[in-house]
């Protein structure tokens, strides 16, 4: 633990030669007239840079520097320091270690601030350095939301009793949701999610409060809670801006929001569903400015990518990408289209919504209210002289039938399905009503994929698999070709960069099913997916589990993450 110096900041900077005594006296004189922090005034005057100030404190005193914007600080930690104290002393709570609070400070030599806060929160203080810019950003991110909640509570004209939530009239709700605090809070929930790269926002009512959770890197985390009496106004505001009927609370509804955050265009798909404690809202954020990636950058093992390329470079056929919602299917298909895109090809897509805009590709967005469905668009595409067709998702028998017919007439058709693995995609099409011989004739290959959390590069450590490890048997059975002494894996121990999670971002694992003559023969016999799977593995299909374990051996992810995501499907 760093020990606070007895020297004041100014004396320390003079002693280390960063500034002169004359410069210090000049700034101290200004400080008595205008107030302000000594460090900030020195930087403003140009006597030193913020980086040199950090280096003195970090290297001379052994006080570490923390970047708040790279960390996710839990709500219970934020609650330890009230906003007024945090802003008064230019501090921010970072993490709790037993009875010690790690405290970000612009001036960690401020002994008076440390003593005051120790008395206020009854905890020991361990100072770390933060920049003023980083600190102000954290205030807006964390205290801004909770402060806005308090504004909403204070501004509500009507106090709603818990048991009377459903009795609020539509007129009263419309009046409330136009109030500035409600507008500000909902905007803040959305804008903060966009800045953090959140994929989904969950607004969840329970018995005593309204909870907001963000999904980041595939995992949900709590962002904030709001008093129960704000529930009707917050949910109604979201329903109004997504063009839903706020008077309808008994049936599920869907809506859309188009907005911009920091100049980035975002489409938000909104879903509302009634629960026992009121309507739950889920908002899926789709960033229009997403950078289109190359297939080589999507984490394929080289031989897996080679197999997949052999599927979509054929002159015709149905190519399917499968996996759960949020597994990167649209990203993969868009990368394929970008690779196939050329002036000689007429490429047409129908999507819901269009996530990546690709120059030279004719992209159509589904509009169910106007009657523009996947099936209708696909049927119309066949009259547009297409070479390559992409259907965002095969959801029904009609779409599946048109897709297979298009492949029979010489088109390349790309689409997605929701199945657990590649072989079960075949049986899903048959269950949809497509004849087995037609599936065997038209489908050329299936790619199954999942997203798993990647290890944080800043705290990655290596370890060797031991016989007493929990997953030893599964790994040895899955990778029999790897000698035990070569089973070296990696894990993240947790650090500031990954908020002590050991993970940062996500990578994909893959499984490619090629339809060989033997597989096509089995499909025509309408065998179960398990038999198709066994046959595909004999022919060299690397399963999701094996693909993931190879990536774990490369140090990209952990064994635990692969077992969690892929073991059940194996």
Coordinates of C-alpha atoms in Angstrom, one line a residue:
X1 CA 0.0 0.0 0.0
X2 CA 1.3 3.4 -1.0
X3 CA 2.2 5.7 2.0
X4 CA 1.0 9.3 1.6
X5 CA 3.9 11.8 1.6
X6 CA 4.4 14.4 4.2
X7 CA 5.5 16.9 1.6
X8 CA 2.8 18.9 -0.1
X9 CA 2.4 18.6 -3.8
X10 CA 4.0 21.9 -4.7
X11 CA 7.1 21.2 -2.5
X12 CA 7.4 17.7 -4.0
X13 CA 7.4 19.1 -7.5
X14 CA 10.0 21.7 -6.7
X15 CA 12.2 19.1 -4.9
X16 CA 12.1 16.7 -7.9
X17 CA 12.9 19.6 -10.3
X18 CA 9.7 19.4 -12.3
X19 CA 9.0 23.1 -11.6
X20 CA 10.9 26.0 -10.0
X21 CA 10.3 27.7 -6.7
X22 CA 9.3 30.9 -8.6
X23 CA 6.7 29.0 -10.7
X24 CA 5.2 27.5 -7.6
X25 CA 5.0 30.9 -5.9
X26 CA 3.3 32.4 -8.9
X27 CA 0.7 29.6 -9.0
X28 CA 0.1 29.7 -5.3
X29 CA -0.6 33.5 -5.6
X30 CA -3.1 32.8 -8.4
X31 CA -4.7 30.1 -6.3
X32 CA -5.4 32.4 -3.4
X33 CA -7.3 34.7 -5.8
X34 CA -9.1 32.3 -8.0
X35 CA -9.1 29.0 -6.1
X36 CA -8.7 25.7 -8.0
X37 CA -6.4 22.7 -7.6
X38 CA -2.7 23.3 -7.6
X39 CA -2.0 20.6 -10.2
X40 CA -4.6 21.9 -12.6
X41 CA -3.3 25.5 -12.3
X42 CA 0.2 24.3 -13.0
X43 CA -0.9 22.5 -16.1
X44 CA -3.0 25.4 -17.3
X45 CA 0.0 27.8 -16.8
X46 CA 2.0 25.4 -19.0
X47 CA 4.6 24.8 -16.2
X48 CA 4.2 21.1 -16.5
X49 CA 2.1 18.5 -18.3
X50 CA -0.5 16.2 -16.8
X51 CA 1.7 13.3 -17.8
X52 CA 4.7 14.6 -16.0
X53 CA 2.6 15.3 -12.9
X54 CA 1.4 11.6 -13.0
X55 CA 5.0 10.4 -13.4
X56 CA 6.3 12.3 -10.4
X57 CA 3.5 10.9 -8.2
X58 CA 3.8 7.4 -9.7
X59 CA 7.5 6.9 -9.8
X60 CA 8.7 9.2 -6.9
X61 CA 6.1 8.1 -4.4
X62 CA 5.1 4.6 -5.7
X63 CA 1.4 5.6 -6.1
X64 CA -0.1 3.8 -9.1
X65 CA -2.0 5.5 -11.9
X66 CA -5.5 4.2 -12.7
X67 CA -7.5 4.8 -15.8
X68 CA -11.2 5.0 -14.7
X69 CA -12.5 4.8 -18.3
X70 CA -11.0 1.3 -18.7
X71 CA -12.7 -0.1 -15.6
X72 CA -16.3 -1.0 -14.8
X73 CA -17.0 0.1 -11.2
X74 CA -19.8 -1.7 -9.5
X75 CA -22.8 0.4 -8.1
X76 CA -22.1 -0.7 -4.5
X77 CA -18.6 0.8 -4.8
X78 CA -19.9 4.1 -6.2
X79 CA -22.4 4.3 -3.3
X80 CA -19.5 4.4 -0.7
X81 CA -18.6 8.0 -1.7
X82 CA -21.6 10.4 -2.1
X83 CA -21.4 12.6 -5.1
X84 CA -21.0 15.9 -3.2
X85 CA -17.9 14.5 -1.3
X86 CA -16.4 13.0 -4.5
X87 CA -16.6 16.4 -6.3
X88 CA -15.5 18.4 -3.2
X89 CA -12.3 16.4 -2.9
X90 CA -11.8 15.5 -6.5
X91 CA -11.8 11.8 -5.8
X92 CA -13.6 8.6 -7.1
X93 CA -14.0 5.2 -5.5
X94 CA -12.3 2.4 -7.5
X95 CA -12.6 -0.8 -5.6
X96 CA -13.0 -2.2 -2.1
X97 CA -10.5 -4.6 -0.5
X98 CA -11.8 -5.8 2.8
X99 CA -12.0 -2.6 5.0
X100 CA -9.9 -0.6 2.6
X101 CA -11.2 1.6 -0.3
X102 CA -9.0 2.2 -3.3
X103 CA -9.6 5.8 -4.1
X104 CA -8.8 7.6 -7.3
X105 CA -7.4 11.1 -6.5
X106 CA -6.3 14.0 -8.7
X107 CA -4.0 15.0 -5.9
X108 CA -3.1 11.9 -3.8
X109 CA -0.9 14.1 -1.5
X110 CA -4.0 15.8 -0.1
X111 CA -3.8 14.3 3.4
X112 CA -6.7 16.5 4.6
X113 CA -9.1 15.0 2.0
X114 CA -8.0 11.4 3.0
X115 CA -8.5 12.1 6.7
X116 CA -11.9 13.6 6.1
X117 CA -13.1 10.7 3.9
X118 CA -11.8 8.1 6.4
X119 CA -13.9 9.7 9.1
X120 CA -16.9 9.9 6.7
X121 CA -16.9 6.3 5.4
X122 CA -15.2 4.5 8.3
X123 CA -12.7 2.8 6.1
X124 CA -9.0 2.9 5.3
X125 CA -8.0 4.8 2.2
X126 CA -5.5 3.6 -0.4
X127 CA -4.9 6.4 -2.9
X128 CA -4.3 6.0 -6.6
X129 CA -3.7 8.7 -9.3
X130 CA -6.4 9.7 -11.8
X131 CA -6.4 12.5 -14.3
X132 CA -8.9 15.3 -14.0
X133 CA -10.3 14.6 -17.4
X134 CA -10.8 10.9 -16.6
X135 CA -12.4 11.9 -13.3
X136 CA -14.9 14.2 -14.9
X137 CA -15.8 11.5 -17.4
X138 CA -16.4 9.1 -14.5
X139 CA -18.6 11.7 -12.7
X140 CA -20.8 12.0 -15.8
X141 CA -21.0 8.2 -16.3
X142 CA -21.7 7.1 -12.8
X143 CA -23.0 10.0 -10.7
X144 CA -24.8 11.5 -13.6
X145 CA -27.3 8.6 -13.9
X146 CA -28.0 8.3 -10.2
X147 CA -28.4 12.1 -9.9
X148 CA -30.8 12.1 -12.7
X149 CA -32.8 9.3 -11.0
X150 CA -33.1 11.6 -8.0
X151 CA -34.3 14.4 -10.2
X152 CA -37.0 12.1 -11.7
X153 CA -38.2 11.1 -8.2
X154 CA -38.3 14.7 -7.0
X155 CA -40.0 16.0 -10.2
X156 CA -42.8 13.4 -10.4
X157 CA -46.1 15.2 -9.7
X158 CA -47.9 12.1 -8.7
X159 CA -46.6 9.5 -6.2
X160 CA -47.7 6.1 -7.5
X161 CA -48.4 3.4 -5.0
X162 CA -46.9 0.0 -5.8
X163 CA -50.2 -1.8 -6.2
X164 CA -51.7 1.0 -8.5
X165 CA -48.9 1.0 -11.1
X166 CA -51.3 -0.4 -13.8
X167 CA -54.0 2.2 -13.1
X168 CA -52.1 5.2 -14.4
X169 CA -54.0 6.7 -17.3
X170 CA -52.4 7.1 -20.7
X171 CA -52.9 10.9 -20.5
X172 CA -51.0 11.1 -17.2
X173 CA -48.2 9.0 -18.5
X174 CA -47.8 11.1 -21.7
X175 CA -47.6 14.3 -19.5
X176 CA -45.0 12.7 -17.3
X177 CA -42.7 11.3 -20.0
X178 CA -42.3 14.7 -21.6
X179 CA -40.8 16.1 -18.4
X180 CA -37.1 16.9 -18.7
X181 CA -35.8 14.6 -16.0
X182 CA -37.5 11.5 -17.5
X183 CA -36.2 12.4 -21.0
X184 CA -32.8 13.0 -19.6
X185 CA -32.7 9.7 -17.7
X186 CA -33.8 7.6 -20.7
X187 CA -31.4 9.4 -23.0
X188 CA -28.6 8.8 -20.4
X189 CA -29.4 5.1 -20.2
X190 CA -29.1 4.7 -24.0
X191 CA -26.1 7.0 -24.5
X192 CA -24.1 5.4 -21.7
X193 CA -24.8 2.0 -23.2
X194 CA -23.7 3.1 -26.6
X195 CA -20.5 4.6 -25.3
X196 CA -19.7 1.3 -23.4
X197 CA -20.4 -0.9 -26.5
X198 CA -23.4 -2.6 -24.8
X199 CA -25.3 -5.1 -27.0
X200 CA -28.5 -5.1 -25.0
X201 CA -30.2 -3.0 -22.3
X202 CA -32.6 -4.7 -19.9
X203 CA -35.2 -2.6 -18.0
X204 CA -36.6 -5.0 -15.4
X205 CA -39.3 -4.3 -12.9
X206 CA -39.4 -6.2 -9.6
X207 CA -41.4 -5.9 -6.5
X208 CA -39.7 -2.9 -4.9
X209 CA -37.6 -1.2 -7.7
X210 CA -36.8 -0.9 -11.4
X211 CA -33.4 -2.4 -12.4
X212 CA -31.3 -1.5 -15.4
X213 CA -28.8 -4.1 -16.6
X214 CA -26.3 -3.9 -19.6
X215 CA -25.1 -6.9 -21.6
X216 CA -21.4 -6.5 -22.3
X217 CA -19.2 -9.2 -23.9
X218 CA -22.1 -11.6 -23.6
X219 CA -22.6 -11.2 -19.8
X220 CA -25.2 -9.1 -18.0
X221 CA -24.2 -6.6 -15.3
X222 CA -26.3 -4.3 -13.1
X223 CA -26.0 -0.7 -14.1
X224 CA -28.5 1.1 -11.8
X225 CA -31.7 0.8 -9.9
X226 CA -34.6 3.3 -9.8
X227 CA -37.4 3.6 -7.2
X228 CA -40.6 1.8 -8.0
X229 CA -42.6 5.0 -8.5
X230 CA -40.5 5.9 -11.5
X231 CA -41.3 2.7 -13.3
X232 CA -44.4 3.8 -15.2
X233 CA -42.7 7.0 -16.5
X234 CA -39.5 5.4 -17.6
X235 CA -41.1 2.4 -19.4
X236 CA -43.7 4.7 -21.0
X237 CA -41.0 7.1 -22.3
X238 CA -39.2 4.2 -24.0
X239 CA -42.5 2.9 -25.5
X240 CA -43.3 6.3 -26.9
X241 CA -40.0 6.9 -28.6
X242 CA -40.1 3.4 -30.1
X243 CA -43.6 3.9 -31.4
X244 CA -45.4 1.5 -29.2
X245 CA -48.9 1.8 -27.7
X246 CA -48.4 2.9 -24.1
X247 CA -52.0 2.1 -23.2
X248 CA -51.4 -1.6 -24.1
X249 CA -49.8 -3.3 -21.2
X250 CA -51.2 -6.8 -21.4
X251 CA -49.6 -8.0 -24.7
X252 CA -46.0 -8.1 -26.0
X253 CA -45.0 -5.3 -28.3
X254 CA -42.0 -4.6 -30.6
X255 CA -40.7 -1.2 -31.6
X256 CA -37.6 0.6 -33.1
X257 CA -35.6 3.7 -32.2
X258 CA -33.1 5.4 -34.5
X259 CA -30.7 7.8 -32.8
X260 CA -27.2 9.1 -32.7
X261 CA -24.6 9.0 -29.9
X262 CA -21.4 11.0 -30.3
X263 CA -22.2 11.2 -34.1
X264 CA -22.6 7.4 -34.4
X265 CA -25.9 6.2 -35.9
X266 CA -27.6 3.5 -33.9
X267 CA -30.7 1.4 -34.6
X268 CA -32.3 0.1 -31.5
X269 CA -34.8 -2.8 -31.5
X270 CA -37.1 -2.6 -28.6
X271 CA -39.2 -5.4 -27.1
X272 CA -41.8 -5.1 -24.3
X273 CA -43.4 -8.0 -22.5
X274 CA -45.7 -8.0 -19.5
X275 CA -44.4 -9.6 -16.2
X276 CA -46.0 -9.9 -12.8
X277 CA -44.4 -6.7 -11.7
X278 CA -45.0 -4.7 -14.8
X279 CA -43.6 -4.5 -18.4
X280 CA -40.0 -5.5 -19.0
X281 CA -38.2 -3.8 -21.8
X282 CA -35.2 -5.1 -23.7
X283 CA -33.4 -2.9 -26.2
X284 CA -30.9 -4.3 -28.7
X285 CA -28.3 -1.8 -29.9
X286 CA -27.2 -2.1 -33.5
X287 CA -24.4 0.2 -34.5
X288 CA -24.7 1.4 -38.2
X289 CA -21.1 2.5 -38.1
X290 CA -19.8 -1.0 -37.3
X291 CA -16.6 -1.6 -39.3
X292 CA -17.0 -4.4 -41.7
X293 CA -14.4 -7.0 -40.9
X294 CA -12.5 -9.4 -43.2
X295 CA -13.1 -13.1 -42.8
X296 CA -9.4 -13.5 -42.0
X297 CA -10.0 -11.2 -39.0
X298 CA -12.9 -13.2 -37.5
X299 CA -10.8 -15.8 -35.6
X300 CA -11.1 -18.8 -37.9
X301 CA -8.5 -21.5 -37.6
X302 CA -6.7 -21.6 -41.0
X303 CA -8.1 -25.0 -42.1
X304 CA -11.6 -24.2 -40.9
X305 CA -11.6 -21.0 -43.0
X306 CA -10.4 -22.9 -46.0
X307 CA -13.3 -25.4 -45.7
X308 CA -15.8 -22.5 -45.3
X309 CA -14.4 -20.7 -48.3
X310 CA -14.8 -23.9 -50.3
X311 CA -18.6 -23.8 -49.6
X312 CA -19.5 -20.2 -50.6
X313 CA -17.2 -20.1 -53.6
X314 CA -19.3 -22.7 -55.5
X315 CA -21.5 -21.4 -58.3
X316 CA -24.8 -22.2 -56.5
X317 CA -26.3 -23.6 -53.3
X318 CA -27.6 -22.7 -49.9
X319 CA -25.0 -21.7 -47.3
X320 CA -26.2 -21.5 -43.7
X321 CA -24.7 -19.8 -40.7
X322 CA -26.2 -21.0 -37.4
X323 CA -26.0 -20.1 -33.7
X324 CA -27.9 -18.3 -31.0
X325 CA -28.9 -14.6 -31.0
X326 CA -25.8 -12.5 -30.6
X327 CA -23.3 -15.0 -31.8
X328 CA -22.0 -12.9 -34.7
X329 CA -23.9 -14.5 -37.6
X330 CA -24.6 -11.2 -39.3
X331 CA -21.0 -10.1 -39.0
X332 CA -19.8 -13.4 -40.7
X333 CA -22.4 -13.2 -43.5
X334 CA -21.6 -9.6 -44.2
X335 CA -17.9 -10.4 -44.4
X336 CA -18.7 -13.2 -46.9
X337 CA -20.7 -10.8 -49.0
X338 CA -18.0 -8.2 -48.9
X339 CA -15.5 -10.9 -50.2
X340 CA -17.9 -12.0 -52.9
X341 CA -18.8 -8.4 -53.9
X342 CA -17.7 -7.4 -57.4
X343 CA -19.1 -5.3 -60.3
X344 CA -19.8 -8.6 -62.1
X345 CA -22.2 -9.9 -59.4
X346 CA -25.7 -8.7 -58.6
X347 CA -26.0 -9.2 -54.8
X348 CA -29.3 -8.6 -53.0
X349 CA -30.0 -8.9 -49.3
X350 CA -33.1 -8.7 -47.1
X351 CA -32.3 -8.0 -43.5
X352 CA -34.0 -7.1 -40.2
X353 CA -32.4 -4.7 -39.7
X354 CA -29.5 -3.8 -42.1
X355 CA -26.5 -3.9 -39.7
X356 CA -23.6 -3.3 -42.1
X357 CA -24.0 -1.1 -45.2
X358 CA -21.9 -2.6 -48.0
X359 CA -21.3 -0.4 -51.1
X360 CA -22.4 -2.1 -54.3
X361 CA -24.8 -4.5 -52.6
X362 CA -28.6 -3.9 -52.9
X363 CA -29.8 -4.1 -49.3
X364 CA -33.5 -4.3 -48.3
X365 CA -34.8 -3.9 -44.8
X366 CA -37.8 -5.9 -43.6
X367 CA -40.9 -3.8 -42.8
X368 CA -43.5 -6.1 -41.3
X369 CA -46.1 -3.3 -40.8
X370 CA -46.0 -2.6 -44.5
X371 CA -46.1 -6.3 -45.3
X372 CA -42.5 -6.6 -46.5
X373 CA -41.4 -9.9 -45.0
X374 CA -38.4 -12.1 -45.7
X375 CA -40.5 -14.4 -47.9
X376 CA -42.1 -11.5 -50.0
X377 CA -38.7 -9.8 -50.5
X378 CA -37.0 -13.1 -51.5
X379 CA -39.8 -13.9 -54.0
X380 CA -39.3 -10.4 -55.5
X381 CA -35.6 -10.9 -55.7
X382 CA -36.0 -13.7 -58.1
X383 CA -37.4 -11.2 -60.6
X384 CA -34.4 -8.9 -60.1
X385 CA -31.8 -11.1 -62.0
X386 CA -29.7 -11.8 -58.8
X387 CA -26.5 -13.8 -58.7
X388 CA -26.1 -13.9 -54.9
X389 CA -29.0 -13.6 -52.4
X390 CA -28.7 -13.1 -48.6
X391 CA -31.7 -13.7 -46.4
X392 CA -31.2 -12.4 -42.8
X393 CA -32.9 -15.4 -41.3
X394 CA -35.0 -18.4 -42.4
X395 CA -37.9 -18.1 -40.0
X396 CA -40.7 -20.1 -41.7
X397 CA -41.5 -22.8 -44.3
X398 CA -42.3 -20.3 -47.0
X399 CA -38.9 -18.6 -46.8
X400 CA -37.1 -22.0 -46.6
X401 CA -38.9 -23.2 -49.7
X402 CA -38.1 -20.1 -51.8
X403 CA -34.5 -20.2 -50.7
X404 CA -34.0 -23.8 -51.7
X405 CA -35.8 -23.2 -55.0
X406 CA -33.5 -20.2 -55.7
X407 CA -30.5 -22.5 -55.1
X408 CA -31.9 -25.1 -57.5
X409 CA -32.1 -22.4 -60.3
X410 CA -28.5 -21.5 -60.0
X411 CA -28.2 -18.9 -57.3
X412 CA -26.0 -18.6 -54.2
X413 CA -28.3 -18.2 -51.2
X414 CA -26.8 -17.2 -47.8
X415 CA -28.9 -17.2 -44.6
X416 CA -29.0 -18.0 -40.9
X417 CA -30.9 -20.3 -38.6
X418 CA -31.0 -20.7 -34.8
X419 CA -29.7 -24.2 -34.0
X420 CA -27.3 -25.7 -31.5
X421 CA -24.7 -27.1 -34.0
X422 CA -24.2 -27.6 -37.7
X423 CA -25.7 -31.1 -38.2
X424 CA -29.0 -30.1 -36.4
X425 CA -29.5 -27.3 -38.9
X426 CA -30.2 -30.0 -41.5
X427 CA -32.9 -31.7 -39.4
X428 CA -34.4 -28.2 -38.6
X429 CA -34.9 -27.5 -42.4
X430 CA -36.6 -30.9 -42.7
X431 CA -38.8 -30.2 -39.7
X432 CA -39.8 -26.9 -41.4
X433 CA -41.3 -29.0 -44.2
X434 CA -38.5 -29.1 -46.8
X435 CA -38.2 -32.5 -48.4
X436 CA -35.0 -34.4 -47.3
X437 CA -33.9 -34.9 -51.0
X438 CA -34.3 -31.1 -51.6
X439 CA -32.1 -30.3 -48.5
X440 CA -29.5 -32.8 -49.7
X441 CA -29.5 -31.3 -53.2
X442 CA -29.4 -27.6 -52.4
X443 CA -27.5 -27.1 -49.1
X444 CA -23.7 -27.0 -49.7
X445 CA -22.5 -26.3 -46.2
X446 CA -23.3 -25.1 -42.7
X447 CA -21.2 -23.0 -40.4
X448 CA -22.1 -23.1 -36.6
X449 CA -20.5 -20.5 -34.4
X450 CA -20.5 -19.1 -30.9
X451 CA -18.8 -16.1 -29.2
X452 CA -16.6 -16.8 -26.1
X453 CA -14.8 -14.3 -23.9
X454 CA -11.2 -13.7 -24.7
X455 CA -8.5 -13.6 -22.1
X456 CA -7.2 -10.1 -21.0
X457 CA -3.8 -9.7 -22.5
X458 CA -2.6 -7.6 -19.6
X459 CA -3.0 -10.3 -17.0
X460 CA -2.6 -13.5 -19.0
X461 CA -0.8 -16.3 -17.2
X462 CA 0.2 -19.8 -18.3
X463 CA -0.4 -23.2 -16.6
X464 CA -0.1 -26.9 -17.5
X465 CA -3.1 -29.2 -17.3
X466 CA -2.8 -31.6 -14.4
X467 CA -4.7 -35.0 -13.9
X468 CA -6.6 -33.6 -10.9
X469 CA -7.9 -30.6 -12.9
X470 CA -11.7 -30.4 -13.2
X471 CA -11.7 -30.7 -17.0
X472 CA -8.8 -33.1 -17.5
X473 CA -10.9 -36.0 -18.7
X474 CA -13.0 -33.9 -21.1
X475 CA -9.9 -32.3 -22.6
X476 CA -8.0 -35.6 -23.0
X477 CA -11.0 -37.2 -24.7
X478 CA -11.5 -34.1 -26.9
X479 CA -7.8 -33.7 -27.9
X480 CA -6.4 -37.3 -27.9
X481 CA -3.8 -36.3 -30.5
X482 CA -2.1 -33.8 -28.2
X483 CA 0.4 -35.3 -25.8
X484 CA -0.4 -34.5 -22.1
X485 CA 2.9 -32.6 -21.6
X486 CA 1.8 -30.2 -24.4
X487 CA -1.6 -29.4 -22.8
X488 CA -0.6 -25.9 -21.7
X489 CA -3.4 -23.4 -21.3
X490 CA -3.9 -19.8 -20.2
X491 CA -6.1 -17.7 -17.9
X492 CA -6.5 -14.1 -16.8
X493 CA -5.8 -13.5 -13.2
X494 CA -7.6 -10.2 -13.1
X495 CA -6.2 -6.7 -13.3
X496 CA -7.2 -3.1 -13.6
X497 CA -7.6 -3.2 -17.4
X498 CA -10.3 -6.0 -17.2
X499 CA -11.8 -4.9 -13.9
X500 CA -10.4 -8.0 -12.3
X501 CA -12.5 -10.3 -14.6
X502 CA -9.6 -11.9 -16.4
X503 CA -11.5 -11.4 -19.7
X504 CA -11.7 -8.6 -22.3
X505 CA -13.8 -8.7 -25.5
X506 CA -14.9 -11.8 -27.3
X507 CA -13.7 -14.2 -30.1
X508 CA -15.6 -16.8 -32.2
X509 CA -15.4 -20.5 -32.2
X510 CA -16.6 -22.4 -35.3
X511 CA -17.8 -25.7 -36.7
X512 CA -18.1 -26.3 -40.5
X513 CA -20.2 -29.1 -41.9
X514 CA -19.5 -30.0 -45.6
X515 CA -22.1 -32.0 -47.4
X516 CA -20.2 -34.9 -48.9
X517 CA -21.9 -37.6 -50.9
X518 CA -22.1 -39.8 -47.8
X519 CA -23.7 -37.0 -45.8
X520 CA -26.2 -36.2 -48.6
X521 CA -27.1 -39.9 -48.7
X522 CA -27.8 -39.9 -44.9
X523 CA -29.9 -36.7 -45.3
X524 CA -32.0 -38.4 -48.0
X525 CA -32.6 -41.3 -45.5
X526 CA -33.9 -38.6 -43.0
X527 CA -31.5 -39.9 -40.2
X528 CA -31.3 -38.1 -36.8
X529 CA -28.9 -35.3 -36.4
X530 CA -26.7 -37.4 -34.1
X531 CA -25.9 -39.8 -36.9
X532 CA -25.2 -36.9 -39.2
X533 CA -22.8 -35.6 -36.6
X534 CA -20.9 -38.8 -36.1
X535 CA -20.5 -39.2 -39.9
X536 CA -19.3 -35.6 -40.2
X537 CA -16.7 -36.0 -37.4
X538 CA -15.4 -39.2 -39.1
X539 CA -15.0 -37.1 -42.3
X540 CA -12.9 -34.5 -40.4
X541 CA -15.5 -31.9 -39.0
X542 CA -13.9 -30.2 -36.1
X543 CA -16.6 -29.6 -33.5
X544 CA -17.2 -26.3 -31.6
X545 CA -15.6 -27.9 -28.5
X546 CA -12.5 -29.0 -30.3
X547 CA -12.2 -25.7 -32.2
X548 CA -12.5 -23.8 -28.9
X549 CA -10.0 -26.0 -27.1
X550 CA -7.4 -25.4 -29.9
X551 CA -8.0 -21.6 -29.4
X552 CA -7.5 -22.1 -25.6
X553 CA -4.2 -23.8 -26.4
X554 CA -3.3 -20.7 -28.4
X555 CA -4.0 -18.5 -25.4
X556 CA -7.0 -16.8 -26.9
X557 CA -9.6 -18.0 -24.3
X558 CA -9.9 -20.3 -21.3
X559 CA -10.8 -23.9 -21.0
X560 CA -13.6 -22.9 -18.5
X561 CA -15.1 -20.6 -21.1
X562 CA -15.1 -23.2 -23.9
X563 CA -16.6 -25.9 -21.6
X564 CA -19.3 -23.4 -20.5
X565 CA -20.2 -22.5 -24.1
X566 CA -19.5 -25.5 -26.2
X567 CA -19.5 -28.7 -24.0
X568 CA -23.3 -29.1 -24.0
X569 CA -23.6 -29.0 -27.8
X570 CA -20.9 -31.6 -28.0

